[in-house]
Amino acid sequence: MTDLDPANINVILATDCGSTTTKAILIQKVDGQYRQTHRGEAPTTVEEPVADVTVGVTNAVTEVGELAGRKLIDENGEVIRPASGDVGCDIYISTSSAGGGLQMMVTGVIAEMTAASAKRAALGAGAIVMDTIATNDKRQPYQRIERIRELRPDMMLMSGGTDGGTVKKVVEIAELIPPARPRPRFGSGYQMPVIYAGNKDAAETVTETLGDSVALSVVPNLRPTMEVENLAPARDAIHDLFLEHVMAHAPGYDKLIKWTNAPIMPTPGAVGDILKTIAQRQGISAVGVDIGGATTDVFSVFPGADGEPVFNRTVSANLGMSYSISNVCAEATMPVILKWVHFDMDERELRNRVKNKMIRPTTIPQTREALVFEQAVAREALRLAYEQHKAFATTLKGVQQQRTVGDTFSQDTGGQTIVDDMALDLLVASGGVLSHAPRMEQTAAMLVDAFQPRGFTRLAKDSIFMMPHLGVLASVHPEAATEVFERDCLIQLGVCIAPAGKPKPGKLCFKYQIDGVAADDEFAEVLHHSGEIACGEMKLIRLPAEQEARVRVEPARGFDCGAGRGKPVERKVRGGTVGLVLDGRGRPLDFEAREEVAGWYEALELYPE
Amino acid sequence: MPHHPTRHGLGTLLFAVAATFPGLSFADDAPGDAAPPASPPAPPTDIVVEDRPDDAGDGLVVRWTLSKDDTEDADPRTVLKYVVERKPAKGGEFEQVGESTYKQPEFEDEVDHGTAYLYRVVAVGRGDVRSPAAESTEAVQPVLQWFNGRRAWFGILLLVVCGSVVYFIQIARRGTDLYIRPIAGLEAVDEAVGRATEMGKSVLFVPGIQDINDIQTVAGITVLSRVARTVAEYDAELVVPTARSLVMTTAQETVEAAYLSAGRPDAYREDDVYYLTDEQFGYVAGVTGTMVRDEPAACFYMGAFYAESLILAETANSIGAIQVAGTAMPSQLPFFVAACDYTLIGEEFFAASAYLSGEAHQLGSLKGQDVGKGIGATLVVLGCLVLTATTLFTVRGFDVGLLTAIGDYLTQNVLGDGGLSR
């Protein structure tokens, strides 16, 4: 860790070692403010023939250095620190998802309770959870042993039982591990790390049971009582073991660990950290999504049952835009995807398109038709990933409820989702199909159609996927991380205004009035006008990112824009590269006619001729 | 008849004086009664005897045209009543079978099935003077009807409800997903048993304090089956104290079957389903003692409960258990709702079986019954509206013929006995 005073940090170098590309960015203090100034990238070199991750890092950093006119790498191929003049940087930080990231298995007693908590801890730390073993997973012991053997996780997290709770079942699960003789993927010479975060009364017996077969770390119970979830010790242990065991045995990482001023974090964990930092600092609820070729990650920060912000992350392993595109089509079904395509398409041609994308994952759409289809698939992939996320980001199960007679007809069960679309303030998009859409309007439309935000929601995109870098930076210099996040990381797309309710064709959905002081004459008219949005109608009002405005919305009877049905709402909003998206389609979104979709696309200027 | 206001007024006066001065005495016959007997009224005419409809062949209806002297303007009335007499057609004397007051040209007579009768009607005036009798000319025999037409509405309702049940069973069998709103108490079974498993504690199931002939106990045993299955799958511990020996036997077999279907017959222990006592508060003392000693993490109360409901729920609440209750006892529901985590209320409790099993015929029956309840509720609302509207419009002088007819039908047939009590 760095001992530098944050006030003296002027030049920050950050890298993210992905599976295929290593990305480097340079953050410098410009006029007293931290700005991301340059970026560069190079192929990742963790695999053979190079088999040294630092080579790729050096190449990417060299590119950044050349662009910035700053020498960052010395003659020995190492990062120069501290900065002086045009040479070196003050701190260097890095994240890594090379070699498939951190792959874990988690165990617990009940799948929906301690095992779910363990899964939340692992996902929150940035891992990919390969499988969850629990006593109620309806598998025989030999099947569980076989599974541990097959999957070869980098690490295991064991949980189960409250403190003073069941010992028998926790030990039963522990007994599965020694016979499985788990072998980690990297470094055949070391023992697989296992974190035990279950019933403290069972720790000793579990230690005896596991013996020398694994490298066991015991941390405080992540579910000390059914009512409390304490994920921090398990998450910290995952980060520590990721460095000590997993990374230390991956090619070149031993060198990279020595270079960095802060521990190397798994990429998704870092993304979660920056989102959490921003949500806490600004007091908002936020959702971030990263859609890739094989998987889609969704991150969220919403208030939990006790009102404290809770961070959740899910990895939808089978929802992606290339390797997993067939699965998206199977899960969402072709007719549902085709609802988003506003012209006739031959189903046979569509199937060919899907299979081509699967076997040639790096191809990008060459025609307008291909683009529309790909974005239709993206809408459904995002929608499904968000649904999975909602099902996972819940209040705790197995918690005693306090009732009054007033609850007679409204008895909610535990495990209700904490994701509240109406409370969502910021929706951040990243990943190829969203970041590299030809038009910003298309990114905004995909977000609105897939996530169906309600009320007022800011839309933004992280075009160069800078969030991982900023996540690590947040642990060293939160102020710098926040400043760069706001100014350079996010491209503000605009604000979506969408009342929730069931639309009635031809009826009014809401009235709006926009007021503000125009910074530019071009927008003077926009800033003093009012209008009406009918049910099923969409409208785009151009408002630049630097322009603020007050928007008053009066929803029709039966529609809620955040203050209750039919009650007016007034908010200060900031524009973006797209502007204000006024959505009168109601929530949840339900439509049949293709003509409607064509009208929406036209209103949002998605695919101009 | 001649009008005698003076004599009539004198009689009234004498009565008033007698009432005021009880010591005074008068002759037995008042001056009015001493008058000569009046002449007999004109006889009724056109006597018609018909079979009474919608009955079991045990009634006849006699109708006639009123006597010419049975008029509104006669004061005092010339005709005071009609006397109806009958005799079997095979022979015998006429016997009086009933009376009908003036202005009522109809009489319903209860008769023996299979016998034909002849009738005659006599108008009776003041001083019991009788008109000549009007006689029916043809003997009439009552006829048995297979259906009571006045209960047609019930038949239609029955057909609709049964038809709905059959229809919903059919569509459920075809694979259509019949929506039943989530019942939180049943959804929470996994959660409660899971909590007990994580905490290494037992699950306590109380099937009420009534015997197995109580439908609530039967519904409770249905839920027990589901709870036992989940307990077996989670490998937790289940304790079922009972207050009736027959309930114990039923519960033992249910739990055993549930363990077997979960593939864990070895985990079943017969001694965990045991009998305590028939005595209400003795049973409660036993169960609460178990609660305090063993501190189960999940408690289920499914069946008929009385005063013990709050004692059980408060005791389990004090040991921090998740509690799920289900009963159809309206007086105990508020206690359960306030003290338990989840409560199955009345119908929800009985719907549990269909909800848990998801079988086509049970789901179809549940949906069909919902249709019947919907029709019942609609009729109640409709009846209230019709009767209210009839009253309001009558006061304002509107013609309410149709509304009155609907109202009469509802009150006499749907709400009334529809002729069943005769």
mmCIF file of N, CA and C in Angstrom, chain A residues 219-319:
data_model
loop_
_atom_site.group_PDB
_atom_site.id
_atom_site.type_symbol
_atom_site.label_atom_id
_atom_site.label_comp_id
_atom_site.label_asym_id
_atom_site.label_seq_id
_atom_site.Cartn_x
_atom_site.Cartn_y
_atom_site.Cartn_z
ATOM 1 N N VAL A 219 -12.562 -17.276 9.047
ATOM 2 C CA VAL A 219 -12.939 -15.868 9.266
ATOM 3 C C VAL A 219 -14.294 -15.865 10.004
ATOM 4 N N PRO A 220 -14.682 -14.692 10.565
ATOM 5 C CA PRO A 220 -15.966 -14.653 11.276
ATOM 6 C C PRO A 220 -17.138 -15.084 10.389
ATOM 7 N N ASN A 221 -18.148 -15.663 11.033
ATOM 8 C CA ASN A 221 -19.333 -16.188 10.342
ATOM 9 C C ASN A 221 -20.001 -15.090 9.510
ATOM 10 N N LEU A 222 -20.306 -15.396 8.251
ATOM 11 C CA LEU A 222 -20.976 -14.382 7.438
ATOM 12 C C LEU A 222 -22.477 -14.298 7.735
ATOM 13 N N ARG A 223 -22.981 -15.217 8.529
ATOM 14 C CA ARG A 223 -24.380 -15.152 8.970
ATOM 15 C C ARG A 223 -24.411 -15.508 10.463
ATOM 16 N N PRO A 224 -23.892 -14.597 11.331
ATOM 17 C CA PRO A 224 -23.816 -14.939 12.755
ATOM 18 C C PRO A 224 -25.180 -15.261 13.355
ATOM 19 N N THR A 225 -26.212 -14.550 12.904
ATOM 20 C CA THR A 225 -27.585 -14.929 13.232
ATOM 21 C C THR A 225 -28.358 -14.878 11.920
ATOM 22 N N MET A 226 -29.575 -15.407 11.927
ATOM 23 C CA MET A 226 -30.336 -15.390 10.680
ATOM 24 C C MET A 226 -30.672 -13.962 10.253
ATOM 25 N N GLU A 227 -30.705 -13.065 11.217
ATOM 26 C CA GLU A 227 -31.125 -11.691 10.931
ATOM 27 C C GLU A 227 -29.974 -10.804 10.442
ATOM 28 N N VAL A 228 -28.733 -11.295 10.577
ATOM 29 C CA VAL A 228 -27.565 -10.452 10.253
ATOM 30 C C VAL A 228 -26.701 -11.118 9.183
ATOM 31 N N GLU A 229 -26.269 -10.314 8.223
ATOM 32 C CA GLU A 229 -25.338 -10.800 7.193
ATOM 33 C C GLU A 229 -24.069 -9.970 7.296
ATOM 34 N N ASN A 230 -22.959 -10.609 7.533
ATOM 35 C CA ASN A 230 -21.688 -9.903 7.730
ATOM 36 C C ASN A 230 -20.704 -10.399 6.672
ATOM 37 N N LEU A 231 -20.735 -9.747 5.498
ATOM 38 C CA LEU A 231 -19.956 -10.260 4.371
ATOM 39 C C LEU A 231 -18.524 -9.733 4.315
ATOM 40 N N ALA A 232 -18.269 -8.623 5.004
ATOM 41 C CA ALA A 232 -16.966 -7.958 4.844
ATOM 42 C C ALA A 232 -15.769 -8.878 5.161
ATOM 43 N N PRO A 233 -15.743 -9.608 6.287
ATOM 44 C CA PRO A 233 -14.544 -10.445 6.552
ATOM 45 C C PRO A 233 -14.312 -11.490 5.459
ATOM 46 N N ALA A 234 -15.392 -12.091 4.971
ATOM 47 C CA ALA A 234 -15.232 -13.106 3.915
ATOM 48 C C ALA A 234 -14.729 -12.462 2.625
ATOM 49 N N ARG A 235 -15.274 -11.283 2.282
ATOM 50 C CA ARG A 235 -14.832 -10.589 1.059
ATOM 51 C C ARG A 235 -13.352 -10.223 1.153
ATOM 52 N N ASP A 236 -12.946 -9.687 2.326
ATOM 53 C CA ASP A 236 -11.534 -9.308 2.494
ATOM 54 C C ASP A 236 -10.634 -10.537 2.372
ATOM 55 N N ALA A 237 -11.097 -11.628 2.961
ATOM 56 C CA ALA A 237 -10.299 -12.861 2.889
ATOM 57 C C ALA A 237 -10.171 -13.329 1.440
ATOM 58 N N ILE A 238 -11.250 -13.175 0.671
ATOM 59 C CA ILE A 238 -11.192 -13.575 -0.748
ATOM 60 C C ILE A 238 -10.156 -12.736 -1.478
ATOM 61 N N HIS A 239 -10.170 -11.412 -1.225
ATOM 62 C CA HIS A 239 -9.192 -10.535 -1.878
ATOM 63 C C HIS A 239 -7.767 -10.922 -1.503
ATOM 64 N N ASP A 240 -7.556 -11.171 -0.204
ATOM 65 C CA ASP A 240 -6.200 -11.516 0.263
ATOM 66 C C ASP A 240 -5.721 -12.820 -0.376
ATOM 67 N N LEU A 241 -6.606 -13.815 -0.356
ATOM 68 C CA LEU A 241 -6.211 -15.120 -0.897
ATOM 69 C C LEU A 241 -6.053 -15.082 -2.406
ATOM 70 N N PHE A 242 -6.835 -14.194 -3.050
ATOM 71 C CA PHE A 242 -6.729 -14.018 -4.496
ATOM 72 C C PHE A 242 -5.298 -13.605 -4.838
ATOM 73 N N LEU A 243 -4.778 -12.675 -4.022
ATOM 74 C CA LEU A 243 -3.405 -12.218 -4.254
ATOM 75 C C LEU A 243 -2.381 -13.274 -3.851
ATOM 76 N N GLU A 244 -2.548 -13.779 -2.619
ATOM 77 C CA GLU A 244 -1.535 -14.688 -2.058
ATOM 78 C C GLU A 244 -1.428 -16.004 -2.820
ATOM 79 N N HIS A 245 -2.579 -16.530 -3.169
ATOM 80 C CA HIS A 245 -2.561 -17.864 -3.779
ATOM 81 C C HIS A 245 -2.779 -17.829 -5.283
ATOM 82 N N VAL A 246 -3.932 -17.279 -5.683
ATOM 83 C CA VAL A 246 -4.310 -17.396 -7.092
ATOM 84 C C VAL A 246 -3.403 -16.577 -7.980
ATOM 85 N N MET A 247 -3.301 -15.260 -7.650
ATOM 86 C CA MET A 247 -2.500 -14.390 -8.501
ATOM 87 C C MET A 247 -1.018 -14.748 -8.439
ATOM 88 N N ALA A 248 -0.567 -15.078 -7.225
ATOM 89 C CA ALA A 248 0.861 -15.380 -7.058
ATOM 90 C C ALA A 248 1.308 -16.554 -7.908
ATOM 91 N N HIS A 249 0.338 -17.364 -8.296
ATOM 92 C CA HIS A 249 0.703 -18.528 -9.108
ATOM 93 C C HIS A 249 0.373 -18.367 -10.583
ATOM 94 N N ALA A 250 -0.219 -17.234 -10.939
ATOM 95 C CA ALA A 250 -0.480 -16.986 -12.360
ATOM 96 C C ALA A 250 0.777 -16.364 -12.964
ATOM 97 N N PRO A 251 1.051 -16.618 -14.236
ATOM 98 C CA PRO A 251 2.344 -16.205 -14.822
ATOM 99 C C PRO A 251 2.574 -14.689 -14.762
ATOM 100 N N GLY A 252 3.612 -14.306 -14.087
ATOM 101 C CA GLY A 252 4.016 -12.905 -14.071
ATOM 102 C C GLY A 252 3.386 -12.087 -12.970
ATOM 103 N N TYR A 253 2.390 -12.621 -12.298
ATOM 104 C CA TYR A 253 1.676 -11.826 -11.305
ATOM 105 C C TYR A 253 2.520 -11.553 -10.062
ATOM 106 N N ASP A 254 3.469 -12.430 -9.772
ATOM 107 C CA ASP A 254 4.327 -12.175 -8.614
ATOM 108 C C ASP A 254 5.061 -10.853 -8.774
ATOM 109 N N LYS A 255 5.461 -10.561 -10.056
ATOM 110 C CA LYS A 255 6.149 -9.287 -10.323
ATOM 111 C C LYS A 255 5.167 -8.118 -10.225
ATOM 112 N N LEU A 256 3.974 -8.341 -10.833
ATOM 113 C CA LEU A 256 2.988 -7.265 -10.903
ATOM 114 C C LEU A 256 2.538 -6.843 -9.496
ATOM 115 N N ILE A 257 2.398 -7.830 -8.600
ATOM 116 C CA ILE A 257 1.971 -7.536 -7.223
ATOM 117 C C ILE A 257 2.965 -6.589 -6.564
ATOM 118 N N LYS A 258 4.245 -6.793 -6.845
ATOM 119 C CA LYS A 258 5.276 -5.942 -6.239
ATOM 120 C C LYS A 258 5.222 -4.524 -6.803
ATOM 121 N N TRP A 259 4.785 -4.401 -8.047
ATOM 122 C CA TRP A 259 4.756 -3.073 -8.687
ATOM 123 C C TRP A 259 3.654 -2.174 -8.114
ATOM 124 N N THR A 260 2.554 -2.780 -7.782
ATOM 125 C CA THR A 260 1.368 -1.960 -7.479
ATOM 126 C C THR A 260 1.402 -1.374 -6.069
ATOM 127 N N ASN A 261 0.761 -0.198 -5.928
ATOM 128 C CA ASN A 261 0.683 0.466 -4.633
ATOM 129 C C ASN A 261 -0.521 0.001 -3.820
ATOM 130 N N ALA A 262 -1.476 -0.652 -4.475
ATOM 131 C CA ALA A 262 -2.642 -1.180 -3.766
ATOM 132 C C ALA A 262 -2.843 -2.616 -4.227
ATOM 133 N N PRO A 263 -3.437 -3.454 -3.390
ATOM 134 C CA PRO A 263 -3.622 -4.855 -3.802
ATOM 135 C C PRO A 263 -4.357 -4.959 -5.142
ATOM 136 N N ILE A 264 -3.939 -5.906 -5.958
ATOM 137 C CA ILE A 264 -4.629 -6.139 -7.237
ATOM 138 C C ILE A 264 -6.007 -6.704 -6.922
ATOM 139 N N MET A 265 -7.020 -6.140 -7.550
ATOM 140 C CA MET A 265 -8.385 -6.617 -7.284
ATOM 141 C C MET A 265 -8.951 -7.321 -8.502
ATOM 142 N N PRO A 266 -9.846 -8.292 -8.283
ATOM 143 C CA PRO A 266 -10.554 -8.854 -9.436
ATOM 144 C C PRO A 266 -11.380 -7.729 -10.087
ATOM 145 N N THR A 267 -11.378 -7.672 -11.407
ATOM 146 C CA THR A 267 -12.013 -6.555 -12.123
ATOM 147 C C THR A 267 -13.448 -6.277 -11.663
ATOM 148 N N PRO A 268 -14.332 -7.292 -11.599
ATOM 149 C CA PRO A 268 -15.714 -6.970 -11.227
ATOM 150 C C PRO A 268 -15.832 -6.443 -9.803
ATOM 151 N N GLY A 269 -14.948 -6.913 -8.925
ATOM 152 C CA GLY A 269 -14.970 -6.424 -7.550
ATOM 153 C C GLY A 269 -14.662 -4.946 -7.510
ATOM 154 N N ALA A 270 -13.713 -4.531 -8.367
ATOM 155 C CA ALA A 270 -13.348 -3.121 -8.428
ATOM 156 C C ALA A 270 -14.502 -2.284 -8.978
ATOM 157 N N VAL A 271 -15.206 -2.834 -9.973
ATOM 158 C CA VAL A 271 -16.361 -2.115 -10.538
ATOM 159 C C VAL A 271 -17.412 -1.911 -9.442
ATOM 160 N N GLY A 272 -17.621 -2.953 -8.666
ATOM 161 C CA GLY A 272 -18.583 -2.859 -7.569
ATOM 162 C C GLY A 272 -18.171 -1.804 -6.570
ATOM 163 N N ASP A 273 -16.856 -1.750 -6.284
ATOM 164 C CA ASP A 273 -16.380 -0.789 -5.289
ATOM 165 C C ASP A 273 -16.625 0.644 -5.721
ATOM 166 N N ILE A 274 -16.376 0.941 -6.990
ATOM 167 C CA ILE A 274 -16.563 2.335 -7.429
ATOM 168 C C ILE A 274 -18.050 2.698 -7.431
ATOM 169 N N LEU A 275 -18.882 1.745 -7.814
ATOM 170 C CA LEU A 275 -20.328 2.008 -7.829
ATOM 171 C C LEU A 275 -20.837 2.246 -6.401
ATOM 172 N N LYS A 276 -20.302 1.441 -5.491
ATOM 173 C CA LYS A 276 -20.692 1.569 -4.082
ATOM 174 C C LYS A 276 -20.225 2.925 -3.539
ATOM 175 N N THR A 277 -18.989 3.297 -3.874
ATOM 176 C CA THR A 277 -18.450 4.571 -3.396
ATOM 177 C C THR A 277 -19.301 5.733 -3.895
ATOM 178 N N ILE A 278 -19.626 5.699 -5.199
ATOM 179 C CA ILE A 278 -20.407 6.795 -5.787
ATOM 180 C C ILE A 278 -21.795 6.853 -5.151
ATOM 181 N N ALA A 279 -22.425 5.682 -4.993
ATOM 182 C CA ALA A 279 -23.773 5.649 -4.431
ATOM 183 C C ALA A 279 -23.774 6.171 -3.001
ATOM 184 N N GLN A 280 -22.759 5.797 -2.237
ATOM 185 C CA GLN A 280 -22.702 6.254 -0.846
ATOM 186 C C GLN A 280 -22.413 7.743 -0.763
ATOM 187 N N ARG A 281 -21.479 8.208 -1.582
ATOM 188 C CA ARG A 281 -21.103 9.623 -1.522
ATOM 189 C C ARG A 281 -22.248 10.517 -1.956
ATOM 190 N N GLN A 282 -22.995 10.100 -2.965
ATOM 191 C CA GLN A 282 -24.063 10.942 -3.489
ATOM 192 C C GLN A 282 -25.427 10.593 -2.886
ATOM 193 N N GLY A 283 -25.479 9.541 -2.088
ATOM 194 C CA GLY A 283 -26.749 9.140 -1.471
ATOM 195 C C GLY A 283 -27.786 8.714 -2.492
ATOM 196 N N ILE A 284 -27.358 7.981 -3.505
ATOM 197 C CA ILE A 284 -28.287 7.563 -4.568
ATOM 198 C C ILE A 284 -28.338 6.040 -4.682
ATOM 199 N N SER A 285 -29.326 5.555 -5.418
ATOM 200 C CA SER A 285 -29.387 4.138 -5.775
ATOM 201 C C SER A 285 -28.896 4.010 -7.211
ATOM 202 N N ALA A 286 -28.049 3.028 -7.456
ATOM 203 C CA ALA A 286 -27.459 2.921 -8.794
ATOM 204 C C ALA A 286 -27.421 1.476 -9.276
ATOM 205 N N VAL A 287 -27.506 1.337 -10.587
ATOM 206 C CA VAL A 287 -27.358 0.019 -11.215
ATOM 207 C C VAL A 287 -26.313 0.159 -12.319
ATOM 208 N N GLY A 288 -25.385 -0.781 -12.383
ATOM 209 C CA GLY A 288 -24.412 -0.791 -13.462
ATOM 210 C C GLY A 288 -24.511 -2.120 -14.192
ATOM 211 N N VAL A 289 -24.276 -2.104 -15.481
ATOM 212 C CA VAL A 289 -24.340 -3.352 -16.235
ATOM 213 C C VAL A 289 -23.152 -3.420 -17.175
ATOM 214 N N ASP A 290 -22.589 -4.598 -17.274
ATOM 215 C CA ASP A 290 -21.489 -4.809 -18.215
ATOM 216 C C ASP A 290 -21.842 -6.040 -19.034
ATOM 217 N N ILE A 291 -22.220 -5.810 -20.279
ATOM 218 C CA ILE A 291 -22.635 -6.931 -21.127
ATOM 219 C C ILE A 291 -21.474 -7.339 -22.026
ATOM 220 N N GLY A 292 -21.096 -8.583 -21.912
ATOM 221 C CA GLY A 292 -19.970 -9.077 -22.693
ATOM 222 C C GLY A 292 -20.419 -10.107 -23.716
ATOM 223 N N GLY A 293 -19.439 -10.833 -24.230
ATOM 224 C CA GLY A 293 -19.763 -11.832 -25.243
ATOM 225 C C GLY A 293 -20.364 -13.089 -24.633
ATOM 226 N N ALA A 294 -19.853 -13.461 -23.443
ATOM 227 C CA ALA A 294 -20.319 -14.701 -22.839
ATOM 228 C C ALA A 294 -21.184 -14.461 -21.607
ATOM 229 N N THR A 295 -20.870 -13.376 -20.882
ATOM 230 C CA THR A 295 -21.600 -13.150 -19.627
ATOM 231 C C THR A 295 -22.083 -11.705 -19.532
ATOM 232 N N THR A 296 -23.022 -11.507 -18.637
ATOM 233 C CA THR A 296 -23.486 -10.152 -18.347
ATOM 234 C C THR A 296 -23.441 -9.956 -16.843
ATOM 235 N N ASP A 297 -22.712 -8.927 -16.415
ATOM 236 C CA ASP A 297 -22.627 -8.608 -14.986
ATOM 237 C C ASP A 297 -23.591 -7.472 -14.676
ATOM 238 N N VAL A 298 -24.332 -7.620 -13.593
ATOM 239 C CA VAL A 298 -25.181 -6.505 -13.150
ATOM 240 C C VAL A 298 -24.773 -6.167 -11.721
ATOM 241 N N PHE A 299 -24.561 -4.878 -11.472
ATOM 242 C CA PHE A 299 -24.182 -4.405 -10.141
ATOM 243 C C PHE A 299 -25.285 -3.465 -9.661
ATOM 244 N N SER A 300 -25.571 -3.494 -8.386
ATOM 245 C CA SER A 300 -26.567 -2.538 -7.902
ATOM 246 C C SER A 300 -26.268 -2.126 -6.481
ATOM 247 N N VAL A 301 -26.673 -0.921 -6.155
ATOM 248 C CA VAL A 301 -26.606 -0.437 -4.774
ATOM 249 C C VAL A 301 -27.977 0.127 -4.439
ATOM 250 N N PHE A 302 -28.698 -0.535 -3.546
ATOM 251 C CA PHE A 302 -30.027 -0.082 -3.111
ATOM 252 C C PHE A 302 -30.099 -0.186 -1.593
ATOM 253 N N PRO A 303 -30.966 0.612 -0.968
ATOM 254 C CA PRO A 303 -31.100 0.464 0.484
ATOM 255 C C PRO A 303 -31.665 -0.912 0.830
ATOM 256 N N GLY A 304 -31.093 -1.547 1.861
ATOM 257 C CA GLY A 304 -31.590 -2.850 2.305
ATOM 258 C C GLY A 304 -32.760 -2.688 3.258
ATOM 259 N N ALA A 305 -33.113 -3.780 3.943
ATOM 260 C CA ALA A 305 -34.260 -3.754 4.849
ATOM 261 C C ALA A 305 -34.055 -2.750 5.981
ATOM 262 N N ASP A 306 -32.772 -2.550 6.385
ATOM 263 C CA ASP A 306 -32.496 -1.621 7.488
ATOM 264 C C ASP A 306 -32.208 -0.202 6.996
ATOM 265 N N GLY A 307 -32.354 0.033 5.695
ATOM 266 C CA GLY A 307 -32.138 1.372 5.132
ATOM 267 C C GLY A 307 -30.700 1.635 4.727
ATOM 268 N N GLU A 308 -29.773 0.780 5.134
ATOM 269 C CA GLU A 308 -28.362 0.959 4.757
ATOM 270 C C GLU A 308 -28.155 0.498 3.314
ATOM 271 N N PRO A 309 -27.273 1.207 2.555
ATOM 272 C CA PRO A 309 -27.068 0.759 1.167
ATOM 273 C C PRO A 309 -26.440 -0.634 1.099
ATOM 274 N N VAL A 310 -26.977 -1.446 0.228
ATOM 275 C CA VAL A 310 -26.471 -2.815 0.074
ATOM 276 C C VAL A 310 -25.994 -2.993 -1.361
ATOM 277 N N PHE A 311 -24.780 -3.526 -1.493
ATOM 278 C CA PHE A 311 -24.230 -3.759 -2.829
ATOM 279 C C PHE A 311 -24.478 -5.209 -3.243
ATOM 280 N N ASN A 312 -24.924 -5.385 -4.451
ATOM 281 C CA ASN A 312 -25.123 -6.733 -4.983
ATOM 282 C C ASN A 312 -24.553 -6.823 -6.389
ATOM 283 N N ARG A 313 -24.053 -7.992 -6.699
ATOM 284 C CA ARG A 313 -23.551 -8.213 -8.057
ATOM 285 C C ARG A 313 -24.010 -9.589 -8.505
ATOM 286 N N THR A 314 -24.432 -9.687 -9.745
ATOM 287 C CA THR A 314 -24.725 -11.018 -10.297
ATOM 288 C C THR A 314 -23.981 -11.178 -11.613
ATOM 289 N N VAL A 315 -23.615 -12.391 -11.884
ATOM 290 C CA VAL A 315 -23.014 -12.719 -13.180
ATOM 291 C C VAL A 315 -23.976 -13.682 -13.876
ATOM 292 N N SER A 316 -24.574 -13.234 -14.956
ATOM 293 C CA SER A 316 -25.446 -14.128 -15.720
ATOM 294 C C SER A 316 -24.569 -14.832 -16.736
ATOM 295 N N ALA A 317 -24.181 -16.048 -16.383
ATOM 296 C CA ALA A 317 -23.134 -16.736 -17.141
ATOM 297 C C ALA A 317 -23.570 -17.107 -18.559
ATOM 298 N N ASN A 318 -24.862 -17.211 -18.796
ATOM 299 C CA ASN A 318 -25.298 -17.649 -20.125
ATOM 300 C C ASN A 318 -25.978 -16.555 -20.927
ATOM 301 N N LEU A 319 -25.757 -15.314 -20.538
ATOM 302 C CA LEU A 319 -26.371 -14.223 -21.290
ATOM 303 C C LEU A 319 -25.271 -13.316 -21.826
#
